[in-house]
Short mmCIF file of C-alpha atoms in Angstrom, two decimals:
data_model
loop_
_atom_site.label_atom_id
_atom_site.label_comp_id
_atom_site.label_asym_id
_atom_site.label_seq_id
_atom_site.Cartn_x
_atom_site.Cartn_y
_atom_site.Cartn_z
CA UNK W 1 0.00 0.00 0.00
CA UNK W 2 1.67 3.51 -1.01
CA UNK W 3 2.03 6.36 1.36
CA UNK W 4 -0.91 8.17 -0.35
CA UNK W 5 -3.51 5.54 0.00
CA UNK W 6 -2.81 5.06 3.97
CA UNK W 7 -3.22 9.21 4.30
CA UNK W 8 -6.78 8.57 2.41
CA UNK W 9 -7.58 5.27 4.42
CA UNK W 10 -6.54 7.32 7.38
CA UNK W 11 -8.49 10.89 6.45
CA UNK W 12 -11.90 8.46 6.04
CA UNK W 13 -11.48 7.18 9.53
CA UNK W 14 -11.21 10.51 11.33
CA UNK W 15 -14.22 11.94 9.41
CA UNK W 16 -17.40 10.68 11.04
CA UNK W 17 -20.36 11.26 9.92
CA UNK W 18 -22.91 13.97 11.30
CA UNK W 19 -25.25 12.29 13.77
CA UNK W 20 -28.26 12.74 13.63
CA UNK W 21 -31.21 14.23 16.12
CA UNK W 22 -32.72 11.55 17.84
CA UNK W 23 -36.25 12.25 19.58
CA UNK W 24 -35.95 14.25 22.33
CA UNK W 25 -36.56 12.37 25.86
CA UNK W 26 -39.25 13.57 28.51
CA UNK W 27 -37.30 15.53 31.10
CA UNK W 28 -39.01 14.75 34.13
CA UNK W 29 -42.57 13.01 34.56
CA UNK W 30 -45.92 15.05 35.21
CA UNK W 31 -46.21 16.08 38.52
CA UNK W 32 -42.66 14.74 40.15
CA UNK W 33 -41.41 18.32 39.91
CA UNK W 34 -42.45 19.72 43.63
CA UNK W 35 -43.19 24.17 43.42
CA UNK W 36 -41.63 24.86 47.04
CA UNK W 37 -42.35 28.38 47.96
CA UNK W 38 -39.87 30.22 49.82
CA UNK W 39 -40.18 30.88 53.65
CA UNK W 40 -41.87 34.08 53.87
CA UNK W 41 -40.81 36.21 57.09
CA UNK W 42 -43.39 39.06 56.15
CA UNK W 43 -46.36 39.41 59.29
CA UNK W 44 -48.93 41.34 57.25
CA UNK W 45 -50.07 39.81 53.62
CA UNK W 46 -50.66 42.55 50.66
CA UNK W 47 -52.86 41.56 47.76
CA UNK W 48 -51.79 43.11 45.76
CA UNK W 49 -48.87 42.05 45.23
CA UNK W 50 -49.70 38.56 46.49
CA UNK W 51 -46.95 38.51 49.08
CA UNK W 52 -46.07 38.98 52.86
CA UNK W 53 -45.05 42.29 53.24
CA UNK W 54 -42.29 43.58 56.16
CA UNK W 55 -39.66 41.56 57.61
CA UNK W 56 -38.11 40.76 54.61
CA UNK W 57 -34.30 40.30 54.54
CA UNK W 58 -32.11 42.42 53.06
CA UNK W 59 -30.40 39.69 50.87
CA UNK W 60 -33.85 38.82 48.95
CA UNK W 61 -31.57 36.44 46.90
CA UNK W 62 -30.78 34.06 50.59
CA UNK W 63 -34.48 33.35 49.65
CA UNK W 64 -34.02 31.39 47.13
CA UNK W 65 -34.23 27.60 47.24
CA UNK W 66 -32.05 25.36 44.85
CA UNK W 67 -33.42 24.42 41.30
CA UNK W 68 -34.50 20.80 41.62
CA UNK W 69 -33.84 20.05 37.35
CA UNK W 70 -30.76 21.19 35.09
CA UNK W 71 -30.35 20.78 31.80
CA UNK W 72 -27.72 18.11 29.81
CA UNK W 73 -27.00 19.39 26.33
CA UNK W 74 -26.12 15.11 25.12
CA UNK W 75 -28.93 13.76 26.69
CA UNK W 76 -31.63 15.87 26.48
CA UNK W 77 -31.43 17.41 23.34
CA UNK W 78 -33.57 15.88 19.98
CA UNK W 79 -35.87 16.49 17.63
CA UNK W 80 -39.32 18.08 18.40
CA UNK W 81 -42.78 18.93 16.50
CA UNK W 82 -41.07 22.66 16.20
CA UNK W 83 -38.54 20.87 13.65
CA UNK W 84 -41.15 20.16 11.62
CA UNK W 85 -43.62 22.90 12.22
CA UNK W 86 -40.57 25.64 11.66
CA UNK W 87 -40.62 27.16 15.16
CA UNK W 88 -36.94 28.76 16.09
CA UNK W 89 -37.54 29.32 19.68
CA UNK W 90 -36.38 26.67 22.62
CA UNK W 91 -38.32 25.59 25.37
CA UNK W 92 -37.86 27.49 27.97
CA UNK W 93 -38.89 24.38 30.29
CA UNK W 94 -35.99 22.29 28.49
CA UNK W 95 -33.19 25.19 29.53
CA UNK W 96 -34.09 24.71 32.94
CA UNK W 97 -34.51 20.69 32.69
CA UNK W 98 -38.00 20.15 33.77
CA UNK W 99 -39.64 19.82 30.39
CA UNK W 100 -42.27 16.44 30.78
CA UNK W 101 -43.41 16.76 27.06
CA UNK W 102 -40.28 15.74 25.16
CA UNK W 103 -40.48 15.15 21.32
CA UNK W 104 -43.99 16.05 21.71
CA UNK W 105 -42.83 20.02 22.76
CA UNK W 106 -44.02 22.91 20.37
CA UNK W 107 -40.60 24.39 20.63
CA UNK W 108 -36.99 23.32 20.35
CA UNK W 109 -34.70 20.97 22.28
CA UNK W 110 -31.67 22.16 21.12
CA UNK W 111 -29.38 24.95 21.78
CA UNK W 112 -30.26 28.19 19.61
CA UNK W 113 -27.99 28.75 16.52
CA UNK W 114 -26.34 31.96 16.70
CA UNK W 115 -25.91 32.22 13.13
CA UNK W 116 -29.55 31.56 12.15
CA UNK W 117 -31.81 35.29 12.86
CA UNK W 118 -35.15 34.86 14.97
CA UNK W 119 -37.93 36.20 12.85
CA UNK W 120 -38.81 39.26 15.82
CA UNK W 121 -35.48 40.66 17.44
CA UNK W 122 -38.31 42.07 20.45
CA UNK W 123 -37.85 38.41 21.72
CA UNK W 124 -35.39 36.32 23.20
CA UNK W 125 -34.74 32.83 22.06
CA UNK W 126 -37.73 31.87 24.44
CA UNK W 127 -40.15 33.69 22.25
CA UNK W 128 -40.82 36.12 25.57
CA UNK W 129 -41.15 40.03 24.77
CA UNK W 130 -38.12 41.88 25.85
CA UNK W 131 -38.14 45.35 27.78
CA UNK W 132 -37.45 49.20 26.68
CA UNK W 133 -35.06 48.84 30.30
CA UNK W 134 -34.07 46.00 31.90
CA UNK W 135 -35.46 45.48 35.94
CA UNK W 136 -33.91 47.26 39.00
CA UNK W 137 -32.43 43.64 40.12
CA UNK W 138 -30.62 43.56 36.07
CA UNK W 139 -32.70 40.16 35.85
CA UNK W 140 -35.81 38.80 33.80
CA UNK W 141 -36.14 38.61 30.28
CA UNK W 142 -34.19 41.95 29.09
CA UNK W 143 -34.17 44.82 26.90
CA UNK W 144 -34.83 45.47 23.58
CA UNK W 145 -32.24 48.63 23.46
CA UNK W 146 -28.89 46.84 24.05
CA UNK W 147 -27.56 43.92 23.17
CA UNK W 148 -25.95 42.08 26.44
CA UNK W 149 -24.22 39.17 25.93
CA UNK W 150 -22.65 39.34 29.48
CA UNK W 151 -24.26 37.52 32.69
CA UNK W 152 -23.49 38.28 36.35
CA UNK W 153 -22.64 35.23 38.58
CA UNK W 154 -22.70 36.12 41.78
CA UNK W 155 -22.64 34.01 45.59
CA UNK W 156 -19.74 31.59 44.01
CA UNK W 157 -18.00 29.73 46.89
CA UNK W 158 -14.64 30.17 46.48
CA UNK W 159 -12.08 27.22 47.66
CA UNK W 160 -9.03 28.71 45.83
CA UNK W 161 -6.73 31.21 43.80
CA UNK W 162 -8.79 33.02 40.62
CA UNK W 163 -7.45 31.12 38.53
CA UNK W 164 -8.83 27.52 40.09
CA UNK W 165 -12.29 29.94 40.22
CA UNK W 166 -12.08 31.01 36.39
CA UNK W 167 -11.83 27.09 35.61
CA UNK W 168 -14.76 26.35 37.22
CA UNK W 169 -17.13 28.84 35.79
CA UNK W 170 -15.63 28.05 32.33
CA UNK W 171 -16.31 23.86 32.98
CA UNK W 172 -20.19 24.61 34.04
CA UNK W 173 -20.93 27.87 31.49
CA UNK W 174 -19.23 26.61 28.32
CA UNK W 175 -22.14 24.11 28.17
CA UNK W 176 -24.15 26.32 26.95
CA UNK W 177 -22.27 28.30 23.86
CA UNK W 178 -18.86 29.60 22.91
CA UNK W 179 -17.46 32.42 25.55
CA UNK W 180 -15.50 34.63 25.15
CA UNK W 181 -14.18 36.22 27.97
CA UNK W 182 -14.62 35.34 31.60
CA UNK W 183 -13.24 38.10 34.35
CA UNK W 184 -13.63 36.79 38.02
CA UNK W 185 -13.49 38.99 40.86
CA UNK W 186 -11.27 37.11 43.66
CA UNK W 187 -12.39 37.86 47.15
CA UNK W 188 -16.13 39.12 46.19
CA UNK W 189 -17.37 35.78 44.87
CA UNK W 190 -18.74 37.14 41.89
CA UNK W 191 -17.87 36.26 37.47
CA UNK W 192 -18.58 38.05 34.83
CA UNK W 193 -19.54 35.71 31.57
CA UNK W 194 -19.31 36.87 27.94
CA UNK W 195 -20.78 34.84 25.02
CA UNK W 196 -19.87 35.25 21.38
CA UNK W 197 -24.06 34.96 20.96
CA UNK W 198 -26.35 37.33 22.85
CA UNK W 199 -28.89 33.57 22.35
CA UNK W 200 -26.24 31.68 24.44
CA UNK W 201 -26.43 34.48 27.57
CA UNK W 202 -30.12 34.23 27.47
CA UNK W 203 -29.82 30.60 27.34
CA UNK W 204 -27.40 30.42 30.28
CA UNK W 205 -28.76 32.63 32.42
CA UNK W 206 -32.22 30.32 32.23
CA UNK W 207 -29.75 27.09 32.53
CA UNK W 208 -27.66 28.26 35.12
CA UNK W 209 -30.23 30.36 37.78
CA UNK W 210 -30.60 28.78 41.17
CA UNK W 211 -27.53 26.11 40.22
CA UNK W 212 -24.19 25.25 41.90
CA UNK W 213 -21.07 24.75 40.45
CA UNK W 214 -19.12 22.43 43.01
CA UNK W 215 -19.54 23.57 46.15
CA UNK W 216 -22.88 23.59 46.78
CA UNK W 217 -24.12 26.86 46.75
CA UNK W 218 -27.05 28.71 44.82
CA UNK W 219 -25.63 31.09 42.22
CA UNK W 220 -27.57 34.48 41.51
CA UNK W 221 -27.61 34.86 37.53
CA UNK W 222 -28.51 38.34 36.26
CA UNK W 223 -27.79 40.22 33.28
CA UNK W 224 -24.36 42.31 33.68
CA UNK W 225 -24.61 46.25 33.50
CA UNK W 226 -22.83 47.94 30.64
CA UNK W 227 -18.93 47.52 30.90
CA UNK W 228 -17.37 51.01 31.48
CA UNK W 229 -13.85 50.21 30.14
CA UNK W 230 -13.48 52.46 27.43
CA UNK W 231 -11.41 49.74 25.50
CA UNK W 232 -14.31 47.15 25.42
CA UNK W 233 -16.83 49.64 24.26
CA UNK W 234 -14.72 50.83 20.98
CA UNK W 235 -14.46 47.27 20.79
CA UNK W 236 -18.40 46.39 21.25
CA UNK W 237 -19.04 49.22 18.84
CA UNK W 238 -16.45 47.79 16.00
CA UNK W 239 -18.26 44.91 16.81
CA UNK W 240 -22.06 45.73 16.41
CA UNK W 241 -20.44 47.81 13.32
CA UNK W 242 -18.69 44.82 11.38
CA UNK W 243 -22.34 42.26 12.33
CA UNK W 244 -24.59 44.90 10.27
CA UNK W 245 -22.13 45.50 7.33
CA UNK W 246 -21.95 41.28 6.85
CA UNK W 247 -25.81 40.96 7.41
CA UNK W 248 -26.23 43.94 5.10
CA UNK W 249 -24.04 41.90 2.60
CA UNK W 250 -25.52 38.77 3.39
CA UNK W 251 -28.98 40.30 1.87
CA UNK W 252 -27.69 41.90 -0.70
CA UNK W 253 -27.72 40.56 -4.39
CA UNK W 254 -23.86 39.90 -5.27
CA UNK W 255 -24.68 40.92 -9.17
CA UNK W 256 -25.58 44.43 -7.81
CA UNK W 257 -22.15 44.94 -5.33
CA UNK W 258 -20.50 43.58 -8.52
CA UNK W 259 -22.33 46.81 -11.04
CA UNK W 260 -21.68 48.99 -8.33
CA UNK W 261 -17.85 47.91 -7.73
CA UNK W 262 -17.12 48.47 -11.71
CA UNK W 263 -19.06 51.97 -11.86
CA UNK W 264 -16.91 53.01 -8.82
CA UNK W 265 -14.07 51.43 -10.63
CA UNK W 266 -14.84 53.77 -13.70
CA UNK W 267 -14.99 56.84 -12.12
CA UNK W 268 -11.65 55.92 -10.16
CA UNK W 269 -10.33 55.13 -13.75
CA UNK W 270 -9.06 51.54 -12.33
CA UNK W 271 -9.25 48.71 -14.11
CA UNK W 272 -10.37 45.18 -12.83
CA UNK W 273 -9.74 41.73 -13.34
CA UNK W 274 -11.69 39.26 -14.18
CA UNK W 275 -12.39 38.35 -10.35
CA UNK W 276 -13.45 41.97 -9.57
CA UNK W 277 -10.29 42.95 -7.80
CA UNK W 278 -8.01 46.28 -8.48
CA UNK W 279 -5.13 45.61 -11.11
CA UNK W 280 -2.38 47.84 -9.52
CA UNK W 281 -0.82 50.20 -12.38
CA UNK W 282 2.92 50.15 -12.35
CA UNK W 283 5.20 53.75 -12.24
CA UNK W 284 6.08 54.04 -15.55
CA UNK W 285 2.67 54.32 -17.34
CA UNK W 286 2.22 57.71 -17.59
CA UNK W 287 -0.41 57.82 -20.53
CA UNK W 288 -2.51 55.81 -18.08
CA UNK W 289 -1.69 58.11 -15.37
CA UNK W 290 -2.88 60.88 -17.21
CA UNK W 291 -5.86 59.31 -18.22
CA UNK W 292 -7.03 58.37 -14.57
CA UNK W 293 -6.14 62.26 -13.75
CA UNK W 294 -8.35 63.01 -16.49
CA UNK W 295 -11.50 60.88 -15.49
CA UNK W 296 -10.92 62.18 -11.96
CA UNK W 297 -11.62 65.50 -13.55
CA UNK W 298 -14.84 64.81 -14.38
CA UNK W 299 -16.33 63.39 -10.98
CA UNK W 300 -14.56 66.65 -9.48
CA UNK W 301 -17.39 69.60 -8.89
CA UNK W 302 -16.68 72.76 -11.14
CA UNK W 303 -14.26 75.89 -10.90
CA UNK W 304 -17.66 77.95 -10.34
CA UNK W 305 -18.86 76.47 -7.27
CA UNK W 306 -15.61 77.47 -5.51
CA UNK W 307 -15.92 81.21 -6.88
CA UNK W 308 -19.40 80.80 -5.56
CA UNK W 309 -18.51 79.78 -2.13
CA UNK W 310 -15.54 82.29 -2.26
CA UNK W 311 -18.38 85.55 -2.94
CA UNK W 312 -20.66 84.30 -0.14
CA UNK W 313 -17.91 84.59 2.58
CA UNK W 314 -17.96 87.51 4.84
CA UNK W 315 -16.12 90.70 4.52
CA UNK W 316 -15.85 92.61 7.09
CA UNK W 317 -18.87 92.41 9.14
CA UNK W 318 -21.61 92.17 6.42
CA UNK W 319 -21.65 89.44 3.78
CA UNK W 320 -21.81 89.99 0.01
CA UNK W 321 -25.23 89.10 -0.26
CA UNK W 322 -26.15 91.31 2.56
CA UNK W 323 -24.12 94.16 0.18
CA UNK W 324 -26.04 92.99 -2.83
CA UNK W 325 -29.67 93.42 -1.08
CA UNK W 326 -28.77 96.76 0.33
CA UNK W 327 -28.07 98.07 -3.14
CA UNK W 328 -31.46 96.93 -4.26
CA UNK W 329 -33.33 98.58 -1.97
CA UNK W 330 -31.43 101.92 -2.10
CA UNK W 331 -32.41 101.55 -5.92
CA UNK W 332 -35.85 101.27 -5.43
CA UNK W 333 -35.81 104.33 -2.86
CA UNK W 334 -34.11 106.33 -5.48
CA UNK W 335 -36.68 105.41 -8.19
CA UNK W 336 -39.20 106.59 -5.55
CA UNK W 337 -38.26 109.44 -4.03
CA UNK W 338 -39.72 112.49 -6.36
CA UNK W 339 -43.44 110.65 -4.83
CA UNK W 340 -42.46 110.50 -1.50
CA UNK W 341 -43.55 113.21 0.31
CA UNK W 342 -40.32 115.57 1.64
CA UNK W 343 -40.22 116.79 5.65
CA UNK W 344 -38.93 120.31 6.12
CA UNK W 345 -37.09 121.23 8.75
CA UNK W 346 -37.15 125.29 10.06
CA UNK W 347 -34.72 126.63 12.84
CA UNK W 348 -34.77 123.43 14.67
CA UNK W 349 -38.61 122.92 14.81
CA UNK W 350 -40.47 120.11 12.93
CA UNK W 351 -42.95 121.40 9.85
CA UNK W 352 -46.22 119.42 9.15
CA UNK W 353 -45.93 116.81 7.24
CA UNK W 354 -47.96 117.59 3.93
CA UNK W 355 -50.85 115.02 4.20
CA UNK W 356 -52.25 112.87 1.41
CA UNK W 357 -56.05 111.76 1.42
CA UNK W 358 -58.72 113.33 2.95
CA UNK W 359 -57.07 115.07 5.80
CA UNK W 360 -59.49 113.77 8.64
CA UNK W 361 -56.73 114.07 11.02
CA UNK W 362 -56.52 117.32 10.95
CA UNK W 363 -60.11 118.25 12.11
CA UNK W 364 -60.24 119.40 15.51
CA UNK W 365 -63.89 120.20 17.77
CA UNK W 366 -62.29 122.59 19.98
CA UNK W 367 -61.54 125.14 17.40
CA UNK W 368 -63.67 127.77 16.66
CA UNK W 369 -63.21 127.85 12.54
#
């Protein structure tokens, strides 16, 4: 056997095929998931907001019991109805590993594709309307106004250096999409998680609320407040700035980005190859030098907009078009002035003016004539 046929032998055995979505499996069974309320310390009960109100602690997050379900990505994920039906959102019940319906569920069992669009960007992957501002407490479903792709962790029980910390939180938050960043703050028992997809932080922070990692405890999972480092919001902004020019792209029709590449290349006087890009023009042509100087010409604006430009600016403290209205009016006055009636003045005192019309102005009761 030659050298090349053991590289293809080789090649076919590392290349497994795809494998496909089974059915999804039933979570949990109807009814085995037990609602316990938390203890309530309140000693007067308001109805409207269906609570005990007063003696509450100041830590409302101590509260909180421990999820009874999580999620496994191998096992629990499979095909649904929504495959078939063309739903894109995920079960919200499946995130948090309590779903009893299984392959029968109207929405997916799988995690959400960041590079497939939902149909409404006012929802999260859980179909659920998002917010014009997110809550006081940074947590439920989200706002519409910002994209966050960075979840809180806070109440981690810390056993070791930052570093033993940051492994952690990677092991149990990679499970739900690709990160890209992960800060921890050592001492203060809180992480801060960024996902490449804004669909994996609202998938994790359904996944991962009321969970432990290894020690036991019950982690608070909120959406993160905007970062103030100056560097990661040029960065967030490059970002947001490069995802609409591709999705712009993405839509439009390559034939017409072609047409408009060749009429730019025109009126550039470049030339293209046959794959669209620029053919760089060496030194020494200087006839096609002179021609892309003269094609330039055209595009530029003409001489008389400049001189244009150059009357309308100021001099002194009036401009020339003030100068130019001022002359037409003095005109007009000049044309006029033989019918405008004159005003005499007599050893400083002020003549009447002679009157046109009838003069009623000049009647007065008191005189005797």
């Amino acid at each position: 056997m030659s050298s090349n046929e053991a590289t293809t032998t080789a090649t076919a055995r590392k290349l497994k095929p795809a494998k496909k979505l089974k059915p999804a499996r039933k979570q949990v069974k109807a009814g085995d998931v037990e609602k316990k309320e938390t203890v309530q310390t309140g000693k007067e009960y308001n109805i409207w907001y269906n609570k005990w109100a007063g003696g509450d602690r100041e830590d409302n997050y101590s509260n909180k019991v421990k999820s009874q379900t999580r999620c496994n990505i191998k096992k629990d994920s499979g095909l649904t109805r929504a495959n078939q039906t063309g739903i894109r959102y995920c079960c919200l019940f499946f995130a948090r590993g309590c779903c009893p319906y299984g392959w029968e569920c109207n929405y997916l069992h799988i995690l959400p594709d960041p590079n497939n669009a939902l149909p409404d960007s006012s929802k999260d992957c859980f179909a659920r309307d998002k917010f014009a501002d997110y809550r006081d407490d940074m947590g439920g479903v989200g706002s519409f106004n910002r994209q966050n792709r960075t979840l809180y962790v806070g109440r981690i029980k810390e056993t070791g250096p930052g570093p033993e910390t940051e492994e952690i939180v990677t092991r149990h938050f990679k499970e739900w999409g690709e990160i890209e960043r992960i800060r921890v703050l050592q001492y203060r028992s809180v992480a801060f998680v960024t996902y490449v997809s804004e669909f994996g932080a609202q998938f994790a922070k359904e996944a991962m609320a009321c969970q432990s990692l290894d020690n036991d405890e019950i982690l608070n999972v909120r959406w993160a407040t905007e970062d103030p480092n100056p560097v990661q919001k040029v960065a967030e902004k490059r970002r947001l700035e490069e995802q609409g020019q591709e999705a712009i792209k993405a839509r439009m029709d390559p034939r017409i980005v072609e047409a408009m590449r060749a009429v730019r290349a025109l009126e550039d006087g470049d030339i293209l190859d046959d794959e669209g890009e620029v053919v760089e023009m060496e030194n020494g042509d200087s006839e096609d030098t002179d021609s892309h100087d003269s094609k330039r010409r055209r595009t530029e604006p003409p001489p008389q907009a400049s001189l244009t430009q150059e009357q309308s600016k100021p001099l002194g403290l009036l401009t020339a078009d003030t100068l130019e209205g001022l002359k037409y009016f003095a005109e007009i006055r000049n044309r006029n002035g033989a019918n405008m009636p004159s005003v005499h003045f007599e050893k400083g005192l002020l003549a009447k003016p002679v009157m046109m019309g009838l003069g009623l102005a000049d009647y007065g009761s008191d005189g005797e004539d």
